[in-house]
GROMACS .gro file of C-alpha atoms in nm:
model
  388
    1MET     CA    1  11.649  -9.870  -8.636
    2ASP     CA    2  12.024  -9.824  -8.612
    3PHE     CA    3  12.174  -9.778  -8.265
    4THR     CA    4  12.522  -9.681  -8.377
    5ASP     CA    5  12.623  -9.323  -8.296
    6ASP     CA    6  12.504  -9.083  -8.563
    7GLU     CA    7  12.780  -8.836  -8.649
    8GLU     CA    8  12.537  -8.552  -8.717
    9HIS     CA    9  12.365  -8.606  -8.383
   10ARG     CA   10  12.699  -8.622  -8.205
   11LEU     CA   11  12.796  -8.287  -8.357
   12ILE     CA   12  12.462  -8.134  -8.257
   13ARG     CA   13  12.511  -8.248  -7.898
   14ALA     CA   14  12.864  -8.109  -7.890
   15ALA     CA   15  12.754  -7.773  -8.030
   16ILE     CA   16  12.466  -7.734  -7.783
   17ARG     CA   17  12.690  -7.834  -7.492
   18ASP     CA   18  12.941  -7.567  -7.597
   19ILE     CA   19  12.670  -7.299  -7.588
   20CYS     CA   20  12.520  -7.422  -7.261
   21ALA     CA   21  12.860  -7.429  -7.092
   22ARG     CA   22  12.850  -7.047  -7.102
   23PHE     CA   23  12.533  -7.051  -6.889
   24PRO     CA   24  12.601  -7.238  -6.564
   25ASP     CA   25  12.355  -7.332  -6.291
   26GLU     CA   26  12.407  -6.998  -6.119
   27TYR     CA   27  12.280  -6.817  -6.429
   28TRP     CA   28  11.957  -7.014  -6.425
   29ALA     CA   29  11.914  -6.990  -6.048
   30ASP     CA   30  11.947  -6.611  -6.060
   31LEU     CA   31  11.696  -6.574  -6.343
   32ASP     CA   32  11.454  -6.813  -6.178
   33ALA     CA   33  11.472  -6.614  -5.855
   34SER     CA   34  11.431  -6.277  -6.029
   35HIS     CA   35  11.166  -6.401  -6.277
   36THR     CA   36  11.378  -6.275  -6.567
   37PHE     CA   37  11.365  -6.419  -6.918
   38PRO     CA   38  11.699  -6.575  -7.031
   39TRP     CA   39  11.767  -6.334  -7.316
   40ALA     CA   40  12.142  -6.398  -7.335
   41PHE     CA   41  12.087  -6.774  -7.366
   42TYR     CA   42  11.807  -6.733  -7.619
   43ASP     CA   43  12.017  -6.497  -7.830
   44ALA     CA   44  12.312  -6.738  -7.824
   45MET     CA   45  12.090  -7.023  -7.946
   46ALA     CA   46  11.944  -6.799  -8.218
   47LYS     CA   47  12.289  -6.684  -8.329
   48GLY     CA   48  12.394  -7.049  -8.358
   49GLY     CA   49  12.100  -7.116  -8.590
   50TRP     CA   50  11.933  -7.365  -8.354
   51ILE     CA   51  11.600  -7.185  -8.305
   52GLY     CA   52  11.485  -7.264  -8.660
   53ILE     CA   53  11.616  -7.620  -8.668
   54ALA     CA   54  11.274  -7.775  -8.749
   55ILE     CA   55  11.144  -7.498  -8.978
   56PRO     CA   56  11.166  -7.585  -9.351
   57ALA     CA   57  11.479  -7.459  -9.527
   58GLU     CA   58  11.273  -7.261  -9.780
   59PHE     CA   59  11.160  -7.037  -9.492
   60GLY     CA   60  11.506  -6.991  -9.344
   61GLY     CA   61  11.511  -7.289  -9.110
   62GLY     CA   62  11.727  -7.597  -9.077
   63GLY     CA   63  11.473  -7.841  -9.221
   64ALA     CA   64  11.564  -8.105  -8.961
   65GLY     CA   65  11.336  -8.360  -8.799
   66ILE     CA   66  11.188  -8.416  -8.457
   67THR     CA   67  11.483  -8.635  -8.361
   68GLU     CA   68  11.724  -8.345  -8.402
   69ALA     CA   69  11.491  -8.103  -8.223
   70SER     CA   70  11.451  -8.348  -7.934
   71ILE     CA   71  11.828  -8.386  -7.901
   72ILE     CA   72  11.870  -8.009  -7.875
   73LEU     CA   73  11.606  -7.974  -7.604
   74GLU     CA   74  11.743  -8.273  -7.412
   75GLU     CA   75  12.094  -8.125  -7.409
   76VAL     CA   76  11.967  -7.783  -7.302
   77ALA     CA   77  11.778  -7.934  -7.009
   78ALA     CA   78  12.066  -8.167  -6.918
   79SER     CA   79  12.305  -7.873  -6.889
   80GLY     CA   80  12.122  -7.762  -6.574
   81ALA     CA   81  11.904  -7.515  -6.762
   82CYS     CA   82  11.620  -7.765  -6.720
   83MET     CA   83  11.275  -7.631  -6.806
   84ASN     CA   84  11.371  -7.263  -6.782
   85GLY     CA   85  11.613  -7.317  -7.068
   86ALA     CA   86  11.402  -7.558  -7.271
   87SER     CA   87  11.084  -7.353  -7.241
   88SER     CA   88  11.255  -7.038  -7.361
   89ILE     CA   89  11.315  -7.197  -7.703
   90HIS     CA   90  11.059  -7.480  -7.722
   91LEU     CA   91  10.780  -7.281  -7.887
   92SER     CA   92  11.017  -7.126  -8.140
   93ILE     CA   93  11.162  -7.464  -8.232
   94PHE     CA   94  10.832  -7.644  -8.283
   95GLY     CA   95  10.537  -7.423  -8.189
   96MET     CA   96  10.492  -7.296  -8.545
   97HIS     CA   97  10.418  -7.647  -8.678
   98PRO     CA   98  10.048  -7.566  -8.747
   99VAL     CA   99  10.158  -7.268  -8.958
  100VAL     CA  100  10.422  -7.475  -9.141
  101LYS     CA  101  10.166  -7.742  -9.227
  102HIS     CA  102   9.842  -7.550  -9.270
  103GLY     CA  103   9.918  -7.178  -9.302
  104SER     CA  104   9.885  -6.987  -9.625
  105ASP     CA  105  10.198  -6.921  -9.825
  106ALA     CA  106  10.175  -6.552  -9.736
  107LEU     CA  107  10.148  -6.632  -9.366
  108LYS     CA  108  10.449  -6.865  -9.382
  109ARG     CA  109  10.664  -6.614  -9.566
  110ALA     CA  110  10.566  -6.330  -9.335
  111TYR     CA  111  10.647  -6.504  -9.007
  112LEU     CA  112  10.848  -6.827  -9.038
  113PRO     CA  113  11.178  -6.661  -9.143
  114ARG     CA  114  11.155  -6.427  -8.843
  115VAL     CA  115  11.092  -6.719  -8.607
  116ALA     CA  116  11.386  -6.908  -8.757
  117ARG     CA  117  11.613  -6.606  -8.707
  118GLY     CA  118  11.497  -6.576  -8.349
  119ASP     CA  119  11.359  -6.222  -8.371
  120LEU     CA  120  10.992  -6.320  -8.351
  121HIS     CA  121  10.859  -6.482  -8.035
  122VAL     CA  122  10.526  -6.663  -8.055
  123ALA     CA  123  10.319  -6.782  -7.758
  124PHE     CA  124  10.056  -7.058  -7.756
  125GLY     CA  125   9.705  -6.972  -7.642
  126VAL     CA  126   9.484  -7.279  -7.604
  127THR     CA  127   9.412  -7.360  -7.238
  128GLU     CA  128   9.125  -7.187  -7.059
  129PRO     CA  129   9.042  -7.184  -6.687
  130ASP     CA  130   8.708  -7.366  -6.723
  131ALA     CA  131   8.811  -7.605  -7.001
  132GLY     CA  132   9.150  -7.746  -6.900
  133VAL     CA  133   9.228  -8.056  -7.106
  134ASP     CA  134   8.875  -8.051  -7.253
  135THR     CA  135   8.983  -7.831  -7.543
  136ALA     CA  136   8.646  -7.854  -7.718
  137ALA     CA  137   8.492  -7.671  -7.421
  138ILE     CA  138   8.684  -7.346  -7.478
  139ARG     CA  139   8.475  -7.027  -7.480
  140THR     CA  140   8.706  -6.770  -7.637
  141SER     CA  141   8.510  -6.659  -7.940
  142ALA     CA  142   8.604  -6.512  -8.276
  143VAL     CA  143   8.315  -6.330  -8.441
  144ARG     CA  144   8.337  -6.241  -8.810
  145MET     CA  145   8.346  -5.874  -8.903
  146ALA     CA  146   8.466  -5.673  -9.201
  147GLY     CA  147   8.818  -5.781  -9.291
  148GLY     CA  148   8.858  -6.028  -9.009
  149TYR     CA  149   8.736  -6.133  -8.664
  150ALA     CA  150   8.678  -5.986  -8.318
  151VAL     CA  151   8.820  -6.213  -8.047
  152THR     CA  152   8.691  -6.209  -7.691
  153GLY     CA  153   8.783  -6.447  -7.411
  154ARG     CA  154   9.044  -6.557  -7.159
  155LYS     CA  155   9.336  -6.799  -7.173
  156VAL     CA  156   9.565  -6.932  -6.900
  157TRP     CA  157   9.913  -7.083  -6.892
  158THR     CA  158  10.021  -6.889  -7.200
  159SER     CA  159  10.399  -6.918  -7.171
  160LYS     CA  160  10.618  -6.634  -7.301
  161ALA     CA  161  10.319  -6.402  -7.349
  162LEU     CA  162  10.521  -6.114  -7.202
  163GLU     CA  163  10.800  -6.158  -7.456
  164SER     CA  164  10.593  -6.256  -7.759
  165GLU     CA  165  10.469  -6.041  -8.044
  166ARG     CA  166  10.222  -6.302  -8.169
  167VAL     CA  167  10.017  -6.588  -8.026
  168LEU     CA  168   9.883  -6.903  -8.188
  169LEU     CA  169   9.532  -6.859  -8.059
  170LEU     CA  170   9.257  -7.121  -8.062
  171THR     CA  171   8.905  -6.979  -8.070
  172ARG     CA  172   8.549  -7.093  -8.125
  173THR     CA  173   8.399  -6.949  -8.444
  174THR     CA  174   8.087  -7.168  -8.443
  175PRO     CA  175   7.893  -7.239  -8.121
  176ALA     CA  176   7.936  -7.600  -8.010
  177GLY     CA  177   7.559  -7.653  -8.020
  178GLN     CA  178   7.560  -7.586  -8.393
  179CYS     CA  179   7.838  -7.834  -8.467
  180THR     CA  180   7.810  -8.203  -8.556
  181ARG     CA  181   8.108  -8.279  -8.332
  182ARG     CA  182   8.224  -8.079  -8.030
  183THR     CA  183   8.567  -8.044  -8.187
  184ASP     CA  184   8.424  -7.874  -8.496
  185GLY     CA  185   8.395  -7.498  -8.519
  186LEU     CA  186   8.734  -7.421  -8.364
  187THR     CA  187   8.963  -7.184  -8.555
  188LEU     CA  188   9.333  -7.109  -8.513
  189PHE     CA  189   9.484  -6.762  -8.559
  190LEU     CA  190   9.831  -6.612  -8.545
  191ALA     CA  191   9.712  -6.305  -8.357
  192ARG     CA  192   9.886  -5.995  -8.220
  193LEU     CA  193   9.963  -5.971  -7.849
  194ASN     CA  194  10.095  -5.614  -7.834
  195ASP     CA  195   9.749  -5.458  -7.867
  196PRO     CA  196   9.539  -5.248  -7.625
  197ALA     CA  197   9.265  -5.513  -7.646
  198VAL     CA  198   9.499  -5.770  -7.487
  199GLY     CA  199   9.569  -5.793  -7.114
  200ILE     CA  200   9.858  -6.004  -6.981
  201ARG     CA  201   9.913  -6.107  -6.618
  202PRO     CA  202  10.184  -6.351  -6.502
  203ILE     CA  203  10.056  -6.638  -6.287
  204PRO     CA  204  10.258  -6.690  -5.966
  205LYS     CA  205  10.381  -7.050  -5.970
  206LEU     CA  206  10.606  -7.312  -5.810
  207GLY     CA  207  10.893  -7.318  -6.059
  208ARG     CA  208  11.026  -7.243  -6.407
  209ASN     CA  209  10.999  -6.879  -6.316
  210ALA     CA  210  11.246  -6.742  -6.572
  211VAL     CA  211  10.973  -6.813  -6.828
  212ALA     CA  212  10.643  -6.665  -6.717
  213SER     CA  213  10.311  -6.843  -6.761
  214CYS     CA  214  10.035  -6.589  -6.807
  215GLU     CA  215   9.664  -6.529  -6.797
  216VAL     CA  216   9.577  -6.343  -7.117
  217THR     CA  217   9.247  -6.166  -7.178
  218TYR     CA  218   9.113  -6.064  -7.518
  219ASP     CA  219   8.855  -5.786  -7.527
  220GLY     CA  220   8.740  -5.751  -7.887
  221LEU     CA  221   9.086  -5.801  -8.037
  222PHE     CA  222   9.072  -5.749  -8.413
  223VAL     CA  223   9.245  -6.030  -8.606
  224GLU     CA  224   9.283  -5.991  -8.979
  225GLU     CA  225   9.150  -6.275  -9.191
  226SER     CA  226   9.497  -6.315  -9.343
  227ASP     CA  227   9.623  -6.415  -8.995
  228ARG     CA  228   9.393  -6.717  -8.982
  229VAL     CA  229   9.579  -7.050  -8.994
  230GLY     CA  230   9.414  -7.275  -9.250
  231ASP     CA  231   9.038  -7.303  -9.285
  232GLU     CA  232   8.780  -7.170  -9.047
  233GLY     CA  233   8.645  -7.435  -8.812
  234LYS     CA  234   8.931  -7.684  -8.854
  235GLY     CA  235   9.169  -7.558  -8.588
  236PHE     CA  236   9.132  -7.857  -8.356
  237GLY     CA  237   9.258  -8.092  -8.624
  238TYR     CA  238   9.555  -7.864  -8.690
  239LEU     CA  239   9.651  -7.888  -8.325
  240LEU     CA  240   9.627  -8.267  -8.327
  241ASP     CA  241   9.881  -8.285  -8.610
  242GLY     CA  242  10.154  -8.173  -8.375
  243LEU     CA  243  10.058  -8.345  -8.050
  244ASN     CA  244  10.274  -8.654  -8.095
  245ALA     CA  245  10.581  -8.449  -8.179
  246GLU     CA  246  10.517  -8.221  -7.882
  247ARG     CA  247  10.499  -8.521  -7.649
  248VAL     CA  248  10.837  -8.640  -7.775
  249LEU     CA  249  10.997  -8.298  -7.727
  250VAL     CA  250  10.858  -8.262  -7.376
  251ALA     CA  251  10.977  -8.615  -7.298
  252SER     CA  252  11.326  -8.512  -7.408
  253GLU     CA  253  11.316  -8.214  -7.174
  254ALA     CA  254  11.215  -8.442  -6.887
  255LEU     CA  255  11.498  -8.679  -6.978
  256GLY     CA  256  11.752  -8.397  -6.979
  257THR     CA  257  11.628  -8.262  -6.646
  258GLY     CA  258  11.658  -8.609  -6.494
  259LYS     CA  259  12.011  -8.644  -6.629
  260ALA     CA  260  12.111  -8.309  -6.478
  261ALA     CA  261  11.976  -8.415  -6.139
  262LEU     CA  262  12.141  -8.757  -6.152
  263ARG     CA  263  12.476  -8.604  -6.248
  264ARG     CA  264  12.478  -8.374  -5.948
  265ALA     CA  265  12.360  -8.649  -5.714
  266VAL     CA  266  12.636  -8.887  -5.824
  267VAL     CA  267  12.905  -8.623  -5.772
  268TYR     CA  268  12.771  -8.537  -5.428
  269ALA     CA  269  12.738  -8.902  -5.325
  270GLY     CA  270  13.098  -8.964  -5.423
  271GLN     CA  271  13.234  -8.664  -5.233
  272ARG     CA  272  13.014  -8.634  -4.924
  273THR     CA  273  13.173  -8.822  -4.632
  274VAL     CA  274  12.971  -8.938  -4.330
  275PHE     CA  275  13.092  -9.190  -4.072
  276GLY     CA  276  13.430  -9.192  -4.240
  277ARG     CA  277  13.320  -9.298  -4.589
  278PRO     CA  278  13.150  -9.157  -4.898
  279ILE     CA  279  12.774  -9.184  -4.870
  280GLY     CA  280  12.766  -9.331  -5.222
  281GLN     CA  281  12.928  -9.643  -5.078
  282ASN     CA  282  12.601  -9.719  -4.901
  283GLN     CA  283  12.345  -9.913  -5.102
  284GLY     CA  284  12.068  -9.703  -4.949
  285VAL     CA  285  12.217  -9.415  -5.146
  286SER     CA  286  12.363  -9.588  -5.452
  287PHE     CA  287  12.065  -9.807  -5.536
  288PRO     CA  288  11.814  -9.521  -5.587
  289LEU     CA  289  12.065  -9.351  -5.817
  290ALA     CA  290  12.127  -9.670  -6.011
  291GLN     CA  291  11.751  -9.718  -6.041
  292ALA     CA  292  11.712  -9.359  -6.163
  293HIS     CA  293  11.975  -9.427  -6.429
  294ALA     CA  294  11.791  -9.742  -6.541
  295HIS     CA  295  11.459  -9.562  -6.572
  296LEU     CA  296  11.613  -9.269  -6.761
  297ALA     CA  297  11.786  -9.511  -7.000
  298ALA     CA  298  11.457  -9.690  -7.069
  299ALA     CA  299  11.279  -9.359  -7.126
  300GLU     CA  300  11.551  -9.251  -7.368
  301LEU     CA  301  11.496  -9.561  -7.578
  302ALA     CA  302  11.124  -9.488  -7.588
  303ILE     CA  303  11.195  -9.129  -7.698
  304ARG     CA  304  11.432  -9.238  -7.974
  305HIS     CA  305  11.179  -9.495  -8.099
  306ALA     CA  306  10.899  -9.238  -8.107
  307SER     CA  307  11.101  -8.963  -8.277
  308TRP     CA  308  11.230  -9.210  -8.536
  309ARG     CA  309  10.875  -9.313  -8.623
  310ILE     CA  310  10.766  -8.950  -8.655
  311ASP     CA  311  11.057  -8.870  -8.886
  312GLN     CA  312  10.981  -9.181  -9.093
  313GLY     CA  313  10.618  -9.075  -9.131
  314LEU     CA  314  10.492  -9.379  -8.939
  315PRO     CA  315  10.199  -9.392  -8.692
  316CYS     CA  316  10.337  -9.302  -8.350
  317GLY     CA  317  10.049  -9.227  -8.113
  318GLU     CA  318  10.134  -9.513  -7.879
  319GLN     CA  319  10.508  -9.453  -7.893
  320ALA     CA  320  10.487  -9.076  -7.838
  321ASN     CA  321  10.255  -9.114  -7.540
  322LEU     CA  322  10.472  -9.388  -7.391
  323ALA     CA  323  10.778  -9.166  -7.427
  324LYS     CA  324  10.610  -8.874  -7.251
  325PHE     CA  325  10.475  -9.092  -6.969
  326LEU     CA  326  10.798  -9.280  -6.902
  327ALA     CA  327  11.026  -8.977  -6.930
  328ALA     CA  328  10.812  -8.754  -6.707
  329ASP     CA  329  10.809  -9.020  -6.435
  330ALA     CA  330  11.179  -9.101  -6.476
  331GLY     CA  331  11.287  -8.736  -6.480
  332PHE     CA  332  11.096  -8.652  -6.164
  333ALA     CA  333  11.211  -8.968  -5.986
  334ALA     CA  334  11.573  -8.880  -6.064
  335ALA     CA  335  11.526  -8.526  -5.933
  336ASP     CA  336  11.354  -8.656  -5.621
  337ALA     CA  337  11.637  -8.903  -5.560
  338ALA     CA  338  11.889  -8.621  -5.603
  339VAL     CA  339  11.717  -8.414  -5.334
  340GLN     CA  340  11.710  -8.716  -5.101
  341VAL     CA  341  12.078  -8.795  -5.156
  342HIS     CA  342  12.172  -8.439  -5.069
  343GLY     CA  343  11.981  -8.467  -4.742
  344GLY     CA  344  11.919  -8.127  -4.583
  345PHE     CA  345  12.134  -7.962  -4.848
  346GLY     CA  346  11.890  -8.089  -5.109
  347TYR     CA  347  11.652  -7.824  -4.976
  348ALA     CA  348  11.916  -7.553  -5.013
  349SER     CA  349  11.910  -7.344  -5.330
  350GLU     CA  350  12.289  -7.339  -5.364
  351TYR     CA  351  12.295  -7.708  -5.463
  352HIS     CA  352  12.037  -7.653  -5.740
  353VAL     CA  353  11.864  -7.991  -5.710
  354GLU     CA  354  11.559  -7.830  -5.549
  355ARG     CA  355  11.522  -7.622  -5.866
  356TYR     CA  356  11.553  -7.935  -6.081
  357TRP     CA  357  11.289  -8.102  -5.862
  358ARG     CA  358  11.043  -7.813  -5.902
  359GLU     CA  359  11.087  -7.805  -6.278
  360ALA     CA  360  11.074  -8.183  -6.323
  361ARG     CA  361  10.744  -8.195  -6.137
  362LEU     CA  362  10.584  -7.974  -6.403
  363LEU     CA  363  10.629  -8.241  -6.670
  364LYS     CA  364  10.395  -8.483  -6.495
  365ILE     CA  365  10.122  -8.222  -6.551
  366ALA     CA  366  10.204  -8.035  -6.872
  367PRO     CA  367  10.137  -8.022  -7.158
  368VAL     CA  368   9.917  -8.321  -7.084
  369PRO     CA  369   9.879  -8.489  -6.742
  370GLN     CA  370   9.995  -8.846  -6.694
  371GLU     CA  371   9.636  -8.955  -6.637
  372MET     CA  372   9.532  -8.841  -6.984
  373VAL     CA  373   9.821  -9.034  -7.135
  374LEU     CA  374   9.695  -9.345  -6.954
  375ASN     CA  375   9.346  -9.272  -7.088
  376TYR     CA  376   9.489  -9.272  -7.440
  377LEU     CA  377   9.679  -9.596  -7.390
  378ALA     CA  378   9.383  -9.768  -7.227
  379GLU     CA  379   9.141  -9.673  -7.504
  380HIS     CA  380   9.352  -9.665  -7.822
  381VAL     CA  381   9.614  -9.930  -7.746
  382LEU     CA  382   9.440 -10.173  -7.511
  383GLY     CA  383   9.094 -10.128  -7.662
  384LEU     CA  384   8.916 -10.054  -7.333
  385PRO     CA  385   8.600  -9.839  -7.321
  386ARG     CA  386   8.653  -9.465  -7.329
  387SER     CA  387   8.650  -9.324  -6.975
  388TYR     CA  388   8.549  -8.965  -7.047
   0.00000   0.00000   0.00000
């Protein structure tokens, strides 16, 4: 690995910062409060060509790697956009990976150029209320019929369902009892959302409210066979292909959110005067901020290591999970320290750190909880018996 500044990466950071400078904290606070999708920001990123950064060039994208995608999402979050900003573009930047890798040529050519241009939004429908992280336990079924499948079931936490035309939808096409492994018999589709057979309801939640998370019901939705991603019954494996990259991208968003919180806390600590001196002069204030910086710096190294290994085609399960775990903890700790440094004003919306805190907390849960990361490390890295 080379730790000298990469000129291309420096230019990417500068370009993203220029765009984000047009969308200050007040923009994100207003949209979060009104539960309004950040269309102006999304359109600016699409116009700059950043939405398709990781889509292959032959389909209209930038053909870049996970390192470049992670830098973009880090800078977006670090601008103060935090998870509202990152989540508005995350699925477009990387969510189509299963289609890129396993979709038919016709499927790729029909949808990838539109995603790269920014005019096609795609949601991700995997999680179910009774399955949670046990993906093999999903019940949404796809039953074969003439020309395609009929899909019936319910998904939760489907982000951007209100804005999306399509959804990458994981279904069960073969009952689990008829499969050799529980993870067999799962099939992935790029299905329509704007259909009378689909019901969408936003889930009221703590934060990141500019990007809705929805409960989505499917009542006999017809999905054409041509909209199936890859082979029937192999959808679980297609999802696994992108998990390590997703962990790195989410880690980058946590890192950026932590950096935004730390930046505001340092400014406040240097300006706020109590007992005739800046509060940042007190070690009780300065030490937690210095510690937050140390933990964010360590997490950033873990992220860079993991993304480098992905882009080099090297095994990266341990590194990607470490990056997600360390960055989620470091990002939330930085946001929590920022609230504490602001004292009572940390609870006030006008200082924005309470919004950072709410959004940073999400990353200790999604897309995989910290406990499941520890399960992976315990079993696959340390060689301990499987706990579930």
